[in-house]
Coordinates of C-alpha atoms and ligand atoms in Angstrom, one line a residue:
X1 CA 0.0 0.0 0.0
X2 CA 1.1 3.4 -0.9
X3 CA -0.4 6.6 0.1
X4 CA -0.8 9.4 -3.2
X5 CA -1.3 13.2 -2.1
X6 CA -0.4 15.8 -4.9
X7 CA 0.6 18.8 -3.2
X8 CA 3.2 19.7 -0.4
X9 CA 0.6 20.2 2.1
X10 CA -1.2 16.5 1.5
X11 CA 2.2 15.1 1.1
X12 CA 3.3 16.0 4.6
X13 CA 0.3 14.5 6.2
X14 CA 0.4 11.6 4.3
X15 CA 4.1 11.4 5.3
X16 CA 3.2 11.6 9.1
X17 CA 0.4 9.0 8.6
X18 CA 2.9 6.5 6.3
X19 CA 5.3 6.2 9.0
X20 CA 2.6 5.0 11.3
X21 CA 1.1 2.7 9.5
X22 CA 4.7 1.3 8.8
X23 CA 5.3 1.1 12.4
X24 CA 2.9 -0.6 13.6
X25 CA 2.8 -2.8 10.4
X26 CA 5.6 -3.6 9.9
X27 CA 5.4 -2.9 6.0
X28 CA 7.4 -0.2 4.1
X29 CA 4.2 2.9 3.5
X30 CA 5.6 5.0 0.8
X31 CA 3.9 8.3 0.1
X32 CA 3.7 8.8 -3.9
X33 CA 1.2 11.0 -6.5
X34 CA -0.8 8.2 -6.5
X35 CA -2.0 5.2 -3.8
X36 CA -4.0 2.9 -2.8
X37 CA -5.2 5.2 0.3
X38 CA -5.4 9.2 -1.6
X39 CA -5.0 12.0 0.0
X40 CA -7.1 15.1 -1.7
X41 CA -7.5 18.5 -1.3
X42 CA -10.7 19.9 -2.2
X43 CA -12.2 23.6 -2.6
X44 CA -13.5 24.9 1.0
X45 CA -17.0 26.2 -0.9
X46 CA -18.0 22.0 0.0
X47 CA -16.2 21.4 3.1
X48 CA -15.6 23.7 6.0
X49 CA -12.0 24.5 7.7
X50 CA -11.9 21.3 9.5
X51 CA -13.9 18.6 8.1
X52 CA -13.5 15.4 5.7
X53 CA -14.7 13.0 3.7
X54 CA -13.5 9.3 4.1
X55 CA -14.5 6.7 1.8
X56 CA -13.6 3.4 2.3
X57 CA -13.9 0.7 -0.6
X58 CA -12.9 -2.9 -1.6
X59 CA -10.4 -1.4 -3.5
X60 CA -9.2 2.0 -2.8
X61 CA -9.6 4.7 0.5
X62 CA -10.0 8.4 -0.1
X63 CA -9.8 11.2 2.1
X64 CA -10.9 14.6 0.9
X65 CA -10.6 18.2 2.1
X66 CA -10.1 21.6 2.3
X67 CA -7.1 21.9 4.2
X68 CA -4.6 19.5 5.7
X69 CA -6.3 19.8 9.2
X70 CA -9.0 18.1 7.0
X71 CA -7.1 15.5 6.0
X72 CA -5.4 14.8 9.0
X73 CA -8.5 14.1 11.0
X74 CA -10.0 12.4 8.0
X75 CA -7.0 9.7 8.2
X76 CA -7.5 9.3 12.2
X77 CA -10.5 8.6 11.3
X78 CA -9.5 5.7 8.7
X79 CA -7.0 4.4 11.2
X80 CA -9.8 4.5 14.2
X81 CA -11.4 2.0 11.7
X82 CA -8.5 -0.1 11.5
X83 CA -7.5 -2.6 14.5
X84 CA -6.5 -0.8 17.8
X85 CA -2.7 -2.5 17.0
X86 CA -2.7 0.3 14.5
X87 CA -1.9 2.9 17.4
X88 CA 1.4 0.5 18.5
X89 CA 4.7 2.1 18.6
X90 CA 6.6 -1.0 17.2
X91 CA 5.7 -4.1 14.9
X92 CA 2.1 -6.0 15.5
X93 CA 2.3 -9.3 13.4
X94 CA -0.6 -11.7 13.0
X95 CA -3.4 -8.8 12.5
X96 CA -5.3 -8.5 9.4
X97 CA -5.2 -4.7 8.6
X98 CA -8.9 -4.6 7.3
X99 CA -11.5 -1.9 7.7
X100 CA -15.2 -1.7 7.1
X101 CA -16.8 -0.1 3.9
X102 CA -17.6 3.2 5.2
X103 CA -18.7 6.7 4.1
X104 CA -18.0 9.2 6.4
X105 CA -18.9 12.8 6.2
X106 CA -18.1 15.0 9.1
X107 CA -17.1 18.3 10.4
X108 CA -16.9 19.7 13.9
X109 CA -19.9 21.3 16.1
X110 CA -17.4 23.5 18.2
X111 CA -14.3 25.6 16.4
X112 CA -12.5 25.2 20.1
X113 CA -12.3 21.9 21.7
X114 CA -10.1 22.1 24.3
X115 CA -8.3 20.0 27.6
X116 CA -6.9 21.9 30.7
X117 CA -3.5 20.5 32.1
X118 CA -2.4 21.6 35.3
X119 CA 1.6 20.8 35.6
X120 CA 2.0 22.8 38.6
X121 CA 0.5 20.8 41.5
X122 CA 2.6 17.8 39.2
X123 CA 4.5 18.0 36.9
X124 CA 4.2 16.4 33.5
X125 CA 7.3 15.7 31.3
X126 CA 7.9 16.5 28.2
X127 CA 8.0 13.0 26.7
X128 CA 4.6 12.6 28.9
X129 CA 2.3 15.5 27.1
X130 CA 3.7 14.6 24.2
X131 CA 2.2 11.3 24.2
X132 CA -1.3 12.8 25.5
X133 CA -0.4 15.2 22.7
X134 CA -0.8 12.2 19.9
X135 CA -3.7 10.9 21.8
X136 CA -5.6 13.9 22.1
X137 CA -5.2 14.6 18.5
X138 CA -6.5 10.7 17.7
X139 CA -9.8 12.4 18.9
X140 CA -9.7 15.5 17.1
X141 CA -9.5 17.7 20.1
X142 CA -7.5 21.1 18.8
X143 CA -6.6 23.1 22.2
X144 CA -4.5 22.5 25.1
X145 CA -5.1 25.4 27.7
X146 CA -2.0 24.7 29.8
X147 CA -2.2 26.0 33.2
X148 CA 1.9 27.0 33.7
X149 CA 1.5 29.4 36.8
X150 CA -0.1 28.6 40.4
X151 CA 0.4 28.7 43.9
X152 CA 2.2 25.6 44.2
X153 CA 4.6 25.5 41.2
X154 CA 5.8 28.0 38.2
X155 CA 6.6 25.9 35.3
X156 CA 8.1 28.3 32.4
X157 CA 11.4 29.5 32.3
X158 CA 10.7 33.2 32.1
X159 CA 14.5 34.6 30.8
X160 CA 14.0 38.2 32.6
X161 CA 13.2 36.7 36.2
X162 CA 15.0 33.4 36.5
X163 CA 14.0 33.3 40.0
X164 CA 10.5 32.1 38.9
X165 CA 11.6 28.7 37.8
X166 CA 14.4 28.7 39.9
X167 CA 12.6 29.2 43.2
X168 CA 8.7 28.9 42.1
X169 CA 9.2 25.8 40.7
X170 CA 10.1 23.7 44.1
X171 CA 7.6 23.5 46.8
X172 CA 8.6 21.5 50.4
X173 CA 5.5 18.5 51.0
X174 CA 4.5 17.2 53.7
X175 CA 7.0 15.5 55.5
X176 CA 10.3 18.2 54.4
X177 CA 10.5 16.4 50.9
X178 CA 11.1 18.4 48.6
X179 CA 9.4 18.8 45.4
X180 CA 10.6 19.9 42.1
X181 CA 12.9 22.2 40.8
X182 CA 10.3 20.9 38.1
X183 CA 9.7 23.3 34.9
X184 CA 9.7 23.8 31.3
X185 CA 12.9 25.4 29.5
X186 CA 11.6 27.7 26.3
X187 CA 13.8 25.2 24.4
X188 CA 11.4 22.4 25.7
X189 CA 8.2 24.5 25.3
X190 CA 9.1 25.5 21.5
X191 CA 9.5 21.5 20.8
X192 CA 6.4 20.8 22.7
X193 CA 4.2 23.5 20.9
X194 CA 5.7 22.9 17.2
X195 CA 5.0 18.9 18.2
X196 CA 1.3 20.1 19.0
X197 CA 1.3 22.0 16.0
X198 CA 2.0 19.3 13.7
X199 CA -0.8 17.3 14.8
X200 CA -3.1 20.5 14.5
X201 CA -3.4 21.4 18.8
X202 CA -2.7 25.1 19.5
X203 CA -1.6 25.4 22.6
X204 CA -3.2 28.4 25.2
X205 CA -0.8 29.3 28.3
X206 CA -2.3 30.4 31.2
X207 CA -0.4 32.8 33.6
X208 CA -2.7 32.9 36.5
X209 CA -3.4 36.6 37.7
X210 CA -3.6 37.8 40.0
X211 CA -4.6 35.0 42.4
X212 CA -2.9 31.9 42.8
X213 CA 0.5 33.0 42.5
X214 CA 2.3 32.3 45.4
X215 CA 5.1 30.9 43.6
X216 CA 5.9 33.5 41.7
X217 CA 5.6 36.4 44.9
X218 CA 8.0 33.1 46.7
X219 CA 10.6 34.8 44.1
X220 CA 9.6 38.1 43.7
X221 CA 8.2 39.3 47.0
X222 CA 7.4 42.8 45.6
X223 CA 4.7 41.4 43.6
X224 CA 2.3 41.1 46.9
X225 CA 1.0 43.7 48.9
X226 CA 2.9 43.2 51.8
X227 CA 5.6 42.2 50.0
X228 CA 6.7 39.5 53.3
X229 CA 8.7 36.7 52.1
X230 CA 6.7 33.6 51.4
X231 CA 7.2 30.2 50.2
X232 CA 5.3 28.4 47.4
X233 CA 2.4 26.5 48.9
X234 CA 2.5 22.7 50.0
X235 CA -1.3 22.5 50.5
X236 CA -4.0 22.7 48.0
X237 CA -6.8 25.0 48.4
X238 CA -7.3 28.8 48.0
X239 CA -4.2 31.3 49.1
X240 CA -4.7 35.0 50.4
X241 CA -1.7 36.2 49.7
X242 CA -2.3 37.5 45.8
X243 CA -0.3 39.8 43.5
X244 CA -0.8 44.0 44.4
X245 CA -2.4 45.5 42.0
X246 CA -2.0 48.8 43.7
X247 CA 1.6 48.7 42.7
X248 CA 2.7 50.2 38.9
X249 CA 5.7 47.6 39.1
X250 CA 3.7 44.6 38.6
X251 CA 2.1 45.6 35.3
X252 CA 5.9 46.2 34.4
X253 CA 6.7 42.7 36.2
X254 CA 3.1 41.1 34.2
X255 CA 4.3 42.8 30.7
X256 CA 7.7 41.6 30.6
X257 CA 7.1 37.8 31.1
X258 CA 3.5 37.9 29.1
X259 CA 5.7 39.5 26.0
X260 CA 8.0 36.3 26.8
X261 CA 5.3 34.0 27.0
X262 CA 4.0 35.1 23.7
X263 CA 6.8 34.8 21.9
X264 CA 6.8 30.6 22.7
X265 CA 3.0 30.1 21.8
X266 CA 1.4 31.9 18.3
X267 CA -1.5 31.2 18.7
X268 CA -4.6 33.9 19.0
X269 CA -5.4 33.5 23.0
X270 CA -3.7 34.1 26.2
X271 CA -5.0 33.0 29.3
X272 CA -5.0 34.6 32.1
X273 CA -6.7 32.7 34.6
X274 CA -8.3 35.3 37.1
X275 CA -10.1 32.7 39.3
X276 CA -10.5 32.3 43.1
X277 CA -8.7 35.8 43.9
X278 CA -9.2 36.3 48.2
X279 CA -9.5 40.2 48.1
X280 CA -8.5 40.6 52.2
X281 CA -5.1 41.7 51.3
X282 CA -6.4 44.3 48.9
X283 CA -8.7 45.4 51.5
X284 CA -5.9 46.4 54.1
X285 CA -3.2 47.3 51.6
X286 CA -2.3 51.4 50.9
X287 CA -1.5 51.2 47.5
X288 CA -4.6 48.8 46.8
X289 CA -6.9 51.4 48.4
X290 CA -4.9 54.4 46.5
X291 CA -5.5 53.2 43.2
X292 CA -9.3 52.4 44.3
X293 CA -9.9 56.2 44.9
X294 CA -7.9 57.3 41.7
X295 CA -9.8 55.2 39.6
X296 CA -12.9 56.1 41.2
X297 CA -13.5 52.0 41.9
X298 CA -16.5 50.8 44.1
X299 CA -14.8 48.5 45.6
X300 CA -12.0 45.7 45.5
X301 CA -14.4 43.4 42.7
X302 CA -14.3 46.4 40.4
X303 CA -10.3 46.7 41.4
X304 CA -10.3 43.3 40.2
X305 CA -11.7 43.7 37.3
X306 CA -9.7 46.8 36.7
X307 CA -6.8 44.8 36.9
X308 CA -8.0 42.5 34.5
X309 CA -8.3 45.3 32.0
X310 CA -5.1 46.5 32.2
X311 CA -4.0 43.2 31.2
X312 CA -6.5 42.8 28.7
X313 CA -4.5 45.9 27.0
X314 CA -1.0 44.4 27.8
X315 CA -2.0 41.2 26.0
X316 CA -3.7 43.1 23.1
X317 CA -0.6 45.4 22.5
X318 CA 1.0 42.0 22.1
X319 CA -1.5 40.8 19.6
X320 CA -3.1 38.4 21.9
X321 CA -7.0 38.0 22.5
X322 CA -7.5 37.4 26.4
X323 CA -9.3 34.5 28.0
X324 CA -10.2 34.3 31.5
X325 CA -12.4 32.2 34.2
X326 CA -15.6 33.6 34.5
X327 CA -15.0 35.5 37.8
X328 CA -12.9 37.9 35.6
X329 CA -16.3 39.6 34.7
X330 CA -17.6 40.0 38.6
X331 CA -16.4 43.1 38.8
X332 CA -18.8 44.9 36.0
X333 CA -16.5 46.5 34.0
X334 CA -16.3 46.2 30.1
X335 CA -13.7 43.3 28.6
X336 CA -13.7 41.5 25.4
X337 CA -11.7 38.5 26.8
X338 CA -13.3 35.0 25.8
X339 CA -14.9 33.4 29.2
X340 CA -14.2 30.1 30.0
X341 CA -17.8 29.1 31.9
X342 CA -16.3 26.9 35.0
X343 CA -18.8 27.7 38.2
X344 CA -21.5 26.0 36.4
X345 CA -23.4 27.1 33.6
X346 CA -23.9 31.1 35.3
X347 CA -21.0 32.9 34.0
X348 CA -21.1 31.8 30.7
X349 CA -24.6 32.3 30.2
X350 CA -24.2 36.0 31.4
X351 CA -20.9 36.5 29.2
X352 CA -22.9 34.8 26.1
X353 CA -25.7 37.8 26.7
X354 CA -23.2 40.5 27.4
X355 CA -21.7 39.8 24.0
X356 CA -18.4 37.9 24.8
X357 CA -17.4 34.2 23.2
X358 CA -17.7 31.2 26.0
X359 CA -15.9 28.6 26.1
X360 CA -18.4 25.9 28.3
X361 CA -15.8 24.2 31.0
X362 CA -18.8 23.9 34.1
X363 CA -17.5 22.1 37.0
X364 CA -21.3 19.9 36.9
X365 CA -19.9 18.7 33.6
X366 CA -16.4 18.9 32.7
X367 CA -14.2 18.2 35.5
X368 CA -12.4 15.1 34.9
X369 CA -10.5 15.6 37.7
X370 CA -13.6 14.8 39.7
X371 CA -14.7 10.7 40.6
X372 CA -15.7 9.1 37.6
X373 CA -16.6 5.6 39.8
X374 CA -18.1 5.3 43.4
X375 CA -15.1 7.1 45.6
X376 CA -15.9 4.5 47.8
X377 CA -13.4 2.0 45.9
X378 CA -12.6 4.6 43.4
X379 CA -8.3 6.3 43.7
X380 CA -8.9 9.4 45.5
X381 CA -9.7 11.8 43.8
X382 CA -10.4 16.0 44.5
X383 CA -14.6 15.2 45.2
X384 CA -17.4 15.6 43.2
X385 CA -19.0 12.8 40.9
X386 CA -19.4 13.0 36.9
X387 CA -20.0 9.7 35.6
X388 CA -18.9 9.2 31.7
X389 CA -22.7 9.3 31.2
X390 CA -23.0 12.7 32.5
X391 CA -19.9 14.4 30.8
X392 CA -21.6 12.7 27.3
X393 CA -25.0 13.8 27.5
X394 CA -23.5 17.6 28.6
X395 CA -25.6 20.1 26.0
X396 CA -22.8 22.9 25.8
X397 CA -25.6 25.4 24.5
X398 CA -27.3 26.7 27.6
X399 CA -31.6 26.4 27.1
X400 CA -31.4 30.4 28.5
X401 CA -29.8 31.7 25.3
X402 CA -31.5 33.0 22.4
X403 CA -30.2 31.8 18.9
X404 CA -27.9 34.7 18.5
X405 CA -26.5 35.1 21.9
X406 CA -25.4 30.9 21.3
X407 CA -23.5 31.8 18.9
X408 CA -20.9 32.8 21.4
X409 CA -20.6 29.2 22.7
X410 CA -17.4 29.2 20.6
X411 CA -16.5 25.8 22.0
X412 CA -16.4 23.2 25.3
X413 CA -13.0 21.6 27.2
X414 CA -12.1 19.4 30.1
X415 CA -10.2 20.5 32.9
X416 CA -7.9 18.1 34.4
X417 CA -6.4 20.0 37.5
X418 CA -3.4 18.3 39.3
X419 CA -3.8 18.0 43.4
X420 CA -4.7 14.5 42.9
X421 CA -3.0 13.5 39.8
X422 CA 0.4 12.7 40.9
X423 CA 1.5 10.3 37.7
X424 CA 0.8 10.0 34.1
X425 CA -1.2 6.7 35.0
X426 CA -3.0 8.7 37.3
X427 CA -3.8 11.4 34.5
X428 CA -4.7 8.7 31.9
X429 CA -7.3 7.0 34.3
X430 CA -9.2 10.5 35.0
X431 CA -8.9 11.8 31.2
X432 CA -10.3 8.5 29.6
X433 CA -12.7 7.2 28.5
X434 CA -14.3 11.2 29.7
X435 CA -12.3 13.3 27.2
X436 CA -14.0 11.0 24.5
X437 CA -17.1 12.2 25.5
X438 CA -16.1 15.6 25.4
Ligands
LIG1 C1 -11.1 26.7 38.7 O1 -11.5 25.5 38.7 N1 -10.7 27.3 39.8 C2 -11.1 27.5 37.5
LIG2 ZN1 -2.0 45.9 47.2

């Protein structure tokens, strides 16, 4: 078998998919103008950006699309028809490589289909996301929103502040262990995002702002509003020491390493998190309640929403769109950042009918970090209960929106947060089978 694709673009994706099927196979895949499997790119007036045909005879398989995303999901797809040996990483004798007859039309619901990985309670290495990486893209899902920053761990080397890595990126446990220095070099974050890229996932950093950053004000004490030194936290849960937004040097500190951040991930979106931000330090801090009376804010929600703001410009000057939890609109001031919908339903209903895009993420829903079995037997896990059931039936169009205001749904993810994850086997057990449904 030989796979034909005339242009460049078809050529490289029947490349990628030749050298799996020879893996696995055992037999020599060459890619050629013409094959047995074809590869073809077709005018986007009959297909849209990311969808496929696949046809499946006695004789021949064809793949046909608009663009090589197309093709690329069109051929997961095919090999999702083949045996599950298909997906091995060496030689599988004594399987007959057949597939049903099929004719498959099909194109995505959703333009953003997303997974939330949270590295900083643990750490995930490279090698490790990118294997989630391949399997993620097996399903067609196109976005990782990777959660880099938190209280318990910084994971990006940020060239400006070293200490961020250096000293954010290690937390003490329990009994005086000590965790980490655990992060991401740019080299390794460039290889991971290009490796993304080739299997069509765009990858979304999240610095979290300004809550849940104890690791980062662990290096940088100035970034707080009592500026006390502190150490990166070795319990889960909610911290009430958050970065000052009263003080000019953070935006300086917050548009340095964004304009770093950028630079590692193209895509359209940053994400800046803005969730589960304890506003008692704010409430007893000078320069907090200074910039409250310049500003004319009511009060420390509208400070955080303020703050918020002046992100939202920081990231636009830098070309990116902003995407934030949905507390980041609490504070009733005007933003155009995408809202990821994760108390429930609430905030993205209200975002969808103030005009912003959602992205649906509720925690009734989408929280595979959450017990999928009865916790009774189940490996512990953070709380909560949604069955495989529940995530599948999930309608990510709320019934309160109008036809026009749904049009905002842009999308629906996972979330996959860390406390409890503390291995790769771990991750792989709460993920799957969930993030099919999704
Ligand atoms: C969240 O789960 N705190 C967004
Ligand atoms: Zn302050």
């Amino acid at each position: 078998v030989s796979i034909g694709a005339i242009t460049p673009e078809a050529k490289k994706i029947a490349t990628y998919f030749a050298a799996k099927i020879s893996l696995a196979t055992g037999y020599d895949v060459k890619v050629e103008d013409k094959g047995e499997i074809t590869l073809v790119l077709d005018s986007c007036a009959t297909f849209s950006p990311e969808g496929y045909a696949l046809d499946v005879e006695s004789s021949r398989v064809q793949v046909t699309a608009c663009s090589p995303r197309g093709l690329f999901y069109g051929m997961q797809s095919f090999l999702q028809l083949l045996p599950a040996e298909i997906e091995s990483a060496g030689i599988v004798r004594d399987v007959d490589w057949e597939a049903p007859a099929a004719n498959i039309i099909d194109s995505p619901r959703f333009a953003y289909r997303g997974i939330h990985m949270d590295p900083c309670r643990h750490f995930m290495t490279v090698e490790e996301v990118k294997k989630q990486i391949d399997v993620l893209s097996m399903f067609k899902i196109n976005t990782i929103h990777w959660h880099l920053t938190d209280d318990q761990g910084w994971r990006i080397e940020i060239k400006q502040y070293p200490g961020l890595a250096e000293i954010g990126g290690r937390r003490i446990e329990g009994e005086g262990v000590e965790y980490g220095p655990f992060y991401y070099t740019q080299e390794e974050i460039k290889d991971i995002v290009s490796y993304a890229a080739e299997r069509f996932i765009t990858i979304i950093p999240e610095l979290e702002i300004p809550g849940h950053e104890l690791a980062a004000i662990s290096a940088y004490p100035g970034l707080s509003c009592k500026g006390d030194p502190v150490t990166p936290r070795n319990i889960w849960g909610v911290e009430d020491i958050v970065m000052c937004p009263g003080k000019e040097s953070v935006f300086t500190f917050l548009e340095n390493v964004i304009d770093e951040m950028v630079a590692l991930f193209p895509g359209t979106y940053f994400h800046i998190g803005g969730d589960e931000c304890p506003k008692t330090s704010w409430k007893q801090c000078e320069d907090c309640q200074a910039l409250i009376r310049k500003e004319n804010l009511k009060d420390e929600f509208e400070l955080h929403a303020y703050f918020i703001q002046q992100v939202e410009k920081i990231a636009e000057g830098l070309g990116r769109k902003l995407i934030g939890w949905d507390e980041v609109l609490e504070g009733g001031l005007p933003l155009k950042a995408t809202v990821m919908s994760w108390r429930g339903e609430a905030g993205g209903i209200k975002a969808a009918q103030l005009g912003n895009n959602v992205i649906m993420t509720p925690n009734t829903y989408c929280y595979l970090d959450y017990y999928q079995e009865n916790p009774e037997f189940a490996p512990l896990a953070i709380g909560g209960f949604i069955s495989l059931e529940q995530v599948y039936d999930y309608e990510p169009i709320p019934e309160a929106l109008t036809a026009e205001e749904a049009k905002h749904i842009i999308g629906i993810q996972g979330n996959i947060w860390g406390e409890y994850v503390a291995t790769i086997e771990k991750f792989e057990y709460m993920a799957f089978p969930r993030l099919l449904a999704i």
